[in-house]
XYZ file of C-alpha atoms in Angstrom:
573
model
C 14.936 25.910 31.916
C 18.612 25.811 31.924
C 21.071 27.148 29.236
C 22.635 25.118 26.949
C 26.222 25.893 28.378
C 25.162 25.034 31.770
C 23.783 21.444 30.411
C 27.312 21.183 28.741
C 28.783 21.713 32.479
C 26.204 19.527 33.963
C 27.045 16.631 31.129
C 30.786 16.932 32.351
C 29.975 15.953 35.562
C 30.407 12.117 36.733
C 27.287 11.103 38.211
C 28.666 8.058 40.278
C 25.981 6.366 41.793
C 23.403 7.608 39.722
C 20.796 4.959 37.759
C 22.288 4.734 34.302
C 20.679 5.449 31.147
C 22.296 3.504 27.817
C 21.497 5.597 24.865
C 22.406 5.376 21.109
C 21.794 8.692 19.163
C 21.441 8.533 15.173
C 21.190 11.338 12.997
C 21.224 12.853 9.284
C 23.146 15.639 10.577
C 25.778 16.582 13.007
C 24.462 15.421 16.628
C 27.463 16.421 18.962
C 25.432 19.472 20.458
C 22.211 17.666 20.899
C 24.114 14.881 22.700
C 25.836 16.919 24.924
C 22.012 18.371 25.652
C 20.675 15.334 26.441
C 23.439 13.960 28.764
C 23.493 17.299 30.550
C 19.301 17.284 30.974
C 19.766 13.691 32.117
C 21.968 14.704 34.872
C 19.745 17.285 35.767
C 16.816 14.752 36.069
C 19.006 12.667 38.162
C 20.552 10.018 35.864
C 23.848 9.135 34.460
C 23.376 9.050 30.538
C 25.748 6.675 28.493
C 24.897 8.017 25.191
C 26.849 6.566 21.889
C 26.341 8.532 18.880
C 26.749 7.075 15.545
C 28.928 8.252 12.950
C 27.755 11.458 10.891
C 24.595 10.465 8.527
C 24.396 6.777 8.968
C 20.863 6.376 9.802
C 20.354 3.753 7.328
C 23.405 1.528 7.913
C 23.054 1.800 11.629
C 19.186 0.832 11.789
C 19.521 -1.849 9.272
C 22.708 -3.619 9.285
C 23.130 -6.292 11.889
C 26.623 -5.615 12.680
C 26.345 -1.858 13.383
C 27.419 -0.769 16.225
C 23.720 0.539 17.228
C 22.771 -3.574 17.475
C 26.138 -3.957 19.359
C 25.487 -1.286 21.748
C 22.715 -2.727 23.313
C 21.464 0.503 24.215
C 18.078 0.739 26.067
C 17.056 4.013 24.319
C 17.434 4.411 20.382
C 17.374 8.103 19.546
C 16.126 9.042 15.813
C 16.818 12.411 14.731
C 16.184 13.288 10.774
C 15.617 16.571 10.284
C 13.396 18.902 8.095
C 16.350 20.490 6.451
C 17.708 17.569 5.407
C 14.240 16.089 4.057
C 14.024 19.156 2.257
C 17.368 18.501 0.731
C 16.551 15.063 -0.239
C 13.083 16.266 -1.676
C 14.439 18.807 -3.745
C 16.839 16.222 -5.637
C 13.651 13.965 -6.639
C 11.256 14.122 -9.577
C 8.013 15.207 -8.771
C 6.777 11.674 -9.082
C 9.373 10.652 -6.208
C 8.446 13.438 -4.354
C 4.851 12.482 -3.848
C 5.819 9.515 -2.197
C 8.721 11.003 -0.033
C 6.733 10.554 2.858
C 5.475 7.220 2.588
C 8.871 5.807 1.616
C 10.324 7.258 5.184
C 7.545 5.690 7.000
C 8.258 2.651 5.308
C 11.658 2.320 6.310
C 10.956 3.594 9.874
C 8.180 0.723 10.002
C 10.789 -1.891 8.954
C 13.019 -0.278 12.057
C 10.276 -0.879 14.380
C 9.337 -4.522 13.389
C 12.822 -5.917 13.540
C 12.576 -8.498 16.167
C 16.249 -7.364 17.268
C 14.576 -3.930 18.314
C 11.300 -4.696 19.670
C 12.474 -4.857 23.038
C 14.245 -1.299 22.734
C 12.564 2.117 23.169
C 12.869 3.932 20.179
C 12.245 7.499 20.349
C 11.984 9.407 16.870
C 12.164 13.270 16.599
C 9.576 14.512 14.165
C 9.703 17.083 11.574
C 9.103 20.499 12.106
C 7.134 22.339 9.194
C 8.992 24.202 6.773
C 8.051 25.879 3.465
C 10.349 26.136 0.262
C 8.276 28.643 -1.215
C 7.902 26.685 -4.451
C 4.270 26.585 -4.414
C 3.160 28.904 -2.136
C -0.392 28.455 -0.381
C -1.041 26.091 -3.292
C 1.249 23.471 -1.694
C -1.569 22.675 0.356
C -3.530 21.357 -2.786
C -0.442 19.675 -4.226
C 0.779 16.429 -2.821
C 4.145 16.541 -4.217
C 5.417 19.934 -2.118
C 7.282 19.794 0.777
C 4.866 21.147 3.313
C 2.262 18.392 2.100
C 4.996 15.714 2.642
C 6.296 17.000 6.086
C 2.873 17.067 7.486
C 2.218 13.490 6.047
C 5.588 12.391 7.431
C 4.195 13.441 10.993
C 0.925 11.781 10.638
C 2.538 9.076 9.396
C 4.776 8.718 12.641
C 1.953 9.089 14.690
C 0.218 6.557 13.377
C 3.184 4.145 13.090
C 3.596 4.670 16.796
C 0.320 3.454 17.335
C 1.085 0.310 15.706
C 4.231 -0.212 17.442
C 4.181 0.320 21.403
C 7.788 0.508 21.606
C 8.119 3.819 19.328
C 7.641 6.971 20.996
C 7.413 10.599 19.197
C 9.626 13.462 20.473
C 7.634 16.543 19.023
C 9.926 18.940 17.651
C 7.164 20.388 15.584
C 5.268 21.392 18.574
C 8.592 22.765 20.024
C 9.005 24.863 17.076
C 5.519 25.931 17.534
C 6.424 27.432 21.174
C 9.899 28.851 20.326
C 9.596 29.628 16.849
C 11.845 28.646 13.902
C 14.442 31.270 14.309
C 15.303 29.488 17.714
C 14.446 26.071 16.521
C 16.966 26.634 13.338
C 19.988 28.397 13.115
C 21.456 29.338 9.409
C 24.874 29.747 10.787
C 25.238 26.524 12.711
C 24.006 24.738 9.851
C 25.897 26.470 7.257
C 29.014 26.062 9.083
C 28.718 23.095 10.900
C 25.857 21.027 9.398
C 24.089 21.457 12.620
C 20.213 21.596 12.222
C 19.258 22.529 15.897
C 19.674 26.310 17.233
C 21.445 26.048 20.686
C 18.629 28.067 22.257
C 16.408 25.075 21.314
C 18.309 22.521 22.535
C 17.482 22.457 26.614
C 13.697 22.183 25.664
C 14.407 19.610 23.139
C 16.520 17.487 25.776
C 13.606 18.321 28.607
C 10.748 16.741 26.291
C 13.330 13.745 25.396
C 13.615 13.157 28.998
C 10.010 13.777 29.727
C 9.413 10.673 27.582
C 12.409 8.723 29.074
C 11.060 9.570 32.588
C 7.699 8.476 31.976
C 8.600 5.078 30.405
C 10.868 4.504 33.648
C 7.270 5.480 35.655
C 8.202 8.581 36.664
C 4.910 10.529 35.966
C 2.793 13.100 37.531
C -0.764 11.691 37.872
C -2.707 14.172 40.650
C -3.304 17.962 40.181
C -4.352 19.928 43.253
C -6.101 23.092 42.646
C -6.829 26.037 44.714
C -10.186 27.817 44.199
C -10.198 31.617 44.772
C -8.423 33.181 41.991
C -7.429 30.040 40.741
C -10.658 28.124 39.519
C -12.601 31.564 39.142
C -11.775 35.066 40.055
C -12.671 36.512 43.184
C -13.101 35.220 46.548
C -16.165 33.248 47.045
C -16.716 33.960 50.760
C -16.470 37.533 50.274
C -17.772 38.330 46.719
C -20.389 35.405 46.942
C -21.978 33.526 44.119
C -22.761 36.558 41.720
C -19.386 38.324 42.241
C -17.029 35.801 41.178
C -15.640 36.019 37.660
C -16.185 32.546 35.491
C -17.539 32.238 32.134
C -17.352 32.314 28.160
C -17.946 35.809 27.724
C -15.465 38.791 27.364
C -13.425 39.422 30.128
C -11.045 37.727 32.807
C -13.584 35.137 33.662
C -13.084 33.301 29.946
C -9.592 32.658 31.365
C -10.554 30.834 34.431
C -13.192 28.735 32.483
C -10.674 27.824 29.963
C -8.332 26.757 33.203
C -11.104 24.398 34.549
C -11.583 22.876 30.791
C -7.858 21.885 30.635
C -8.365 20.327 34.122
C -11.472 18.345 33.204
C -9.580 17.224 30.059
C -6.702 15.718 32.497
C -9.418 14.109 34.323
C -10.775 12.613 31.604
C -7.404 11.424 30.360
C -6.684 9.645 33.849
C -5.226 12.656 36.003
C -6.579 12.856 39.606
C -7.976 16.196 40.497
C -8.270 17.454 44.132
C -8.883 20.674 46.060
C -6.904 22.133 48.524
C -8.437 25.728 49.574
C -8.470 27.760 52.616
C -12.388 28.318 52.802
C -15.781 27.706 54.369
C -16.213 24.444 53.051
C -19.961 25.111 52.321
C -19.195 28.410 50.419
C -16.414 26.431 48.705
C -18.976 23.977 47.380
C -21.563 26.269 46.093
C -20.054 27.318 42.974
C -20.069 23.592 41.602
C -23.505 23.268 42.901
C -25.079 26.336 41.501
C -23.055 28.470 39.527
C -24.323 27.961 35.762
C -20.917 28.771 34.165
C -18.788 26.098 36.262
C -17.344 23.554 33.876
C -15.986 21.373 37.001
C -18.149 19.694 39.052
C -17.919 17.969 42.942
C -17.604 14.399 41.122
C -14.605 15.575 39.206
C -12.677 15.619 42.305
C -11.241 12.648 44.370
C -10.509 14.629 47.254
C -12.211 18.070 48.329
C -10.756 19.827 51.371
C -11.522 23.507 52.134
C -10.811 24.583 55.405
C -8.261 26.925 57.580
C -5.835 24.358 57.698
C -2.320 25.461 55.934
C -2.191 24.459 52.499
C 0.883 22.197 53.485
C -1.356 20.308 55.653
C -4.127 19.799 53.411
C -1.748 18.413 50.774
C -0.269 16.161 53.264
C -3.760 14.705 54.108
C -4.287 14.384 50.428
C -1.177 12.296 49.777
C -2.026 10.162 52.821
C -5.735 9.418 51.155
C -4.456 8.832 47.791
C -1.125 6.927 48.668
C 0.904 8.329 46.009
C 3.999 10.035 46.067
C 4.544 13.835 46.349
C 6.376 13.580 43.285
C 3.500 12.401 41.522
C 1.702 15.785 42.097
C 1.185 19.305 40.969
C -0.003 22.121 42.894
C -1.682 25.194 41.280
C -2.383 28.216 43.596
C -2.374 31.876 42.429
C -0.864 33.116 45.622
C 3.187 33.445 45.270
C 3.312 33.214 49.084
C 1.321 29.861 49.366
C 3.426 28.376 46.371
C 6.610 29.336 48.221
C 5.215 27.836 51.263
C 4.436 24.589 49.949
C 7.411 24.384 47.764
C 9.609 25.049 51.280
C 7.866 21.873 53.069
C 7.122 19.671 50.339
C 10.449 19.964 47.878
C 9.449 17.024 45.844
C 5.862 18.455 44.657
C 5.518 20.411 41.374
C 4.624 23.917 41.929
C 4.378 25.870 38.839
C 5.293 29.755 38.959
C 2.246 31.044 37.565
C 2.343 34.299 35.446
C 0.934 37.514 37.274
C -1.960 37.421 34.656
C -4.328 34.813 34.392
C -4.820 35.137 30.666
C -1.457 33.803 30.404
C -1.612 30.755 32.439
C -3.033 28.217 29.954
C -0.418 29.119 27.819
C 2.363 28.632 30.384
C 0.935 25.418 31.702
C 0.481 23.902 28.555
C 4.022 24.432 27.546
C 5.529 22.984 30.770
C 4.334 19.507 29.541
C 3.594 18.755 33.253
C 1.854 15.204 32.513
C 3.864 13.256 30.133
C 2.789 9.508 29.845
C 4.178 6.518 27.931
C 0.786 4.791 27.873
C -2.865 5.417 28.156
C -6.035 3.059 28.612
C -9.484 3.286 28.777
C -9.021 2.479 32.623
C -7.571 5.837 33.094
C -11.260 7.254 32.889
C -12.231 5.599 36.120
C -9.035 6.811 37.882
C -11.134 9.557 39.858
C -13.819 7.509 40.846
C -11.696 4.782 42.236
C -10.016 7.296 44.425
C -13.250 8.642 45.599
C -13.965 4.990 46.613
C -10.482 4.806 48.207
C -11.377 8.107 50.045
C -14.899 6.490 51.774
C -12.923 3.114 52.500
C -10.764 5.326 54.553
C -13.356 6.750 56.285
C -15.224 3.493 56.566
C -12.143 1.855 58.338
C -12.379 4.316 61.186
C -15.517 2.817 62.244
C -14.157 -0.799 62.823
C -12.310 -1.339 65.877
C -9.839 -3.943 64.374
C -8.284 -4.178 60.863
C -9.905 -8.002 60.144
C -13.280 -7.046 60.891
C -13.120 -4.126 58.385
C -11.403 -6.266 55.656
C -13.560 -8.753 56.064
C -16.895 -6.592 55.723
C -15.618 -5.258 52.395
C -16.380 -8.308 50.473
C -13.454 -8.362 48.189
C -13.371 -10.412 45.207
C -10.281 -10.720 42.697
C -10.454 -12.235 38.978
C -6.996 -14.054 38.043
C -5.954 -14.384 34.711
C -3.136 -14.389 32.322
C -1.965 -11.523 29.592
C -4.758 -10.962 27.128
C -5.252 -8.435 24.333
C -7.342 -6.598 26.415
C -5.540 -6.521 29.369
C -1.903 -5.761 28.054
C -2.340 -1.803 27.768
C -2.987 -1.752 31.417
C -0.337 -4.134 32.687
C 1.974 -2.022 30.609
C 1.114 0.892 32.213
C 0.774 -0.082 35.454
C 4.467 -1.650 35.158
C 5.560 1.764 34.098
C 3.793 3.700 36.880
C 4.262 1.373 39.889
C 7.281 2.451 41.814
C 6.579 1.478 45.402
C 5.130 -1.675 45.653
C 7.518 -3.105 43.045
C 9.952 -5.882 43.713
C 12.692 -5.515 40.841
C 11.302 -2.556 39.056
C 11.661 -4.296 35.564
C 9.442 -1.871 33.018
C 7.616 -3.801 30.487
C 6.377 -2.321 26.915
C 3.348 -3.562 25.266
C 5.527 -5.477 22.674
C 7.472 -7.402 25.471
C 4.137 -8.378 27.182
C 2.534 -9.512 23.923
C 5.760 -11.565 23.575
C 5.654 -12.845 27.333
C 2.016 -14.115 26.425
C 3.324 -16.241 23.889
C 6.582 -17.280 26.138
C 6.209 -21.248 27.217
C 8.657 -20.726 29.924
C 6.410 -17.801 31.453
C 3.314 -17.953 33.707
C 2.133 -14.158 33.547
C -0.658 -13.818 36.469
C -2.817 -10.316 36.433
C -5.234 -9.590 39.520
C -8.268 -7.269 39.440
C -9.845 -6.298 43.057
C -13.417 -5.394 43.644
C -15.279 -4.764 46.876
C -18.416 -3.260 48.310
C -17.373 0.549 47.349
C -16.267 -0.538 43.680
C -13.990 -1.767 41.083
C -10.414 -0.962 41.259
C -9.750 -2.652 37.772
C -6.560 -4.286 37.487
C -4.135 -3.876 40.387
C -1.357 -6.256 40.339
C 0.930 -8.400 37.940
C 3.326 -11.191 38.655
C 5.731 -12.383 35.992
C 6.899 -15.995 36.700
C 9.618 -17.832 34.470
C 10.919 -21.115 34.395
C 14.914 -21.132 35.386
C 15.114 -25.199 35.997
C 12.717 -28.018 35.946
C 11.447 -27.769 39.365
C 11.908 -23.775 40.068
C 10.077 -20.752 38.745
C 11.661 -17.231 39.263
C 9.439 -14.205 39.943
C 10.897 -11.851 37.415
C 8.794 -9.192 38.655
C 5.877 -8.639 40.783
C 4.029 -5.169 41.222
C 0.926 -3.903 42.659
C -0.994 -0.478 42.735
C -0.395 1.410 46.151
C -4.180 1.989 46.279
C -4.472 -1.477 47.538
C -2.048 -1.821 50.259
C -2.993 -3.514 53.465
C -5.956 -5.286 52.254
C -4.362 -8.725 51.916
C -3.709 -8.498 48.373
C -0.371 -9.650 48.952
C -1.301 -12.915 50.328
C -3.894 -13.388 47.854
C -1.316 -13.053 45.264
C 1.165 -15.342 46.758
C -1.446 -17.695 47.291
C -2.290 -17.840 43.732
C 1.313 -18.037 42.589
C 2.395 -21.212 44.612
C -1.298 -22.621 43.408
C -0.191 -21.979 39.950
C 3.296 -23.167 40.665
C 1.908 -26.606 41.883
C -0.456 -26.758 38.785
C 2.496 -26.383 36.534
C 4.440 -29.051 38.505
C 7.269 -26.756 39.971
C 8.608 -27.334 43.529
C 10.198 -23.743 44.235
C 9.466 -20.193 44.035
C 12.382 -17.833 43.667
C 11.993 -14.129 44.434
C 14.412 -11.347 44.430
C 14.334 -7.721 45.817
C 16.243 -5.168 43.928
C 15.953 -1.781 46.036
C 15.434 1.760 44.297
C 14.934 4.953 46.125
C 11.040 4.610 46.098
C 10.435 0.788 46.728
C 11.616 0.514 50.369
C 8.036 -0.569 51.493
C 8.526 -3.924 49.921
C 12.164 -4.633 51.181
C 10.777 -7.205 53.877
C 7.965 -8.323 51.706
C 9.384 -12.036 51.087
C 10.670 -12.480 54.669
C 6.979 -11.535 56.021
C 5.342 -14.106 53.437
C 7.600 -17.194 54.572
C 10.219 -17.025 52.014
C 14.142 -18.262 53.352
C 16.847 -16.012 52.388
C 19.458 -17.881 50.057
C 22.244 -14.993 49.305
C 20.470 -12.267 47.440
C 17.404 -14.196 46.658
C 14.312 -15.612 48.524
C 13.472 -19.164 48.276
C 9.615 -20.529 49.122
C 9.073 -24.321 49.116
C 5.520 -25.167 46.916
C 4.886 -28.253 48.887
C 3.666 -27.687 52.290
C 2.860 -23.848 52.025
C 0.228 -22.525 54.259
C -1.838 -20.451 52.571
C -1.484 -16.609 54.010
C -4.738 -15.185 55.795
C -6.854 -12.834 53.520
C -10.313 -11.851 52.911
C -10.466 -12.150 49.108
C -12.362 -14.621 47.176
C -11.723 -15.557 43.263
C -14.252 -14.264 40.716
């Protein structure tokens, strides 16, 4: 982690050519050092952060007055920092009756902010409240609703509940950061007394990093795959040498407990939707044996989308996994106990996240938890099926090799797709796919759940979602297109994005066939598309040309009348 001074240096760099982030920061205390850290961390993550600070202690005015700088700024990200220290001051000036409703009043205020129609299309990131005790009640504060500790905890719970009601509200967890660093680093009394700065300089790098984790996740930069070594990573010892009885794992006393807890952590990630894979230098039969026979194993073979145990290099196996899953290396994390293997992988695949594990396995879980490797901006029930879907994709890859031509393979899959609009049931998944799809994404427009809810009601918009199912299983919702009327006879493809898991199966042609059909039924004569290049979406740079669109400047035009449907082997459900 960089120091504050290093972030300050980065914040001063121009960042020409980098993608821009437009932010507005409002706080109840001095925020200039926090703003500097955010600019620097943004530069570290490859962005140029245009951050505007509100005047000192203008939280209510900026968030409530339509003519405030915040509303005029048009910032995509609104950052709200209200410190525990200032909350304690306000709390201390109240009567006991007022103190008992302090948290409710603050949550009501933030609820009104999130409900403001002018802000529903912006991302609001609110810092929560690290716990502090004013010592007025001692331990009895836990039984006294008017106490400061009670109210701060209630505030944080209220914020969490509010974020579930408002999809555009995100929480930067200062409370967890204080647990990690300690209050003496999060809060510096000398800075507070002399400059009204309520955050310590030593804490700002981690705070700005956690904030940028949220921003990157909203923009689709997420890690979704954990690749694991086996020997001395998921268990202690070497299975090929020590045998089943010799490896260390289990809930009893000893180092085996540390490996068991790593497995429990990995299984929780899998339940959340993170893809688990194995890349191990091992005899495959020996490597699989603990998963089949050891009574203390937490993970099973079914928990892994890809299991590679052989004598190839870790680099080769990771590259094989990447080809099977068809996701970017920057979406992957690799865990290995060997410093040599870690360095080899870092050198060969620099985009991959390779944590530098502590020497002692007993420290691994605390270390990995603190890294926040798998930040996300959304979650849906479909996440729980992700491992199964990638297992099925691996089966398709093997099955495809038994065919001499692609057409026969695609026809044999028996593919079907369900096409529908935006519904309360699919909006969470559509938002998630919007935020995570980087490669097949024509304009890389990200949508929040609130924005999608608005689109579903917009008479000028035709939103279409697509699922895909075949003989190997159900891929779930895998593609979305948003069509917007820009004239009486023309629909603009505001965005079209698709999961890379289903590339090269004819889904592109099926989607366009459906778009043309929908446009014709609604009385439109033309479809207009646009490709906005990013660092990751080059694979769709020639999509419109390949699908028969005619280029007109920066846009692509397709006549609905006379359109010849593209060849595909997908039937509508």
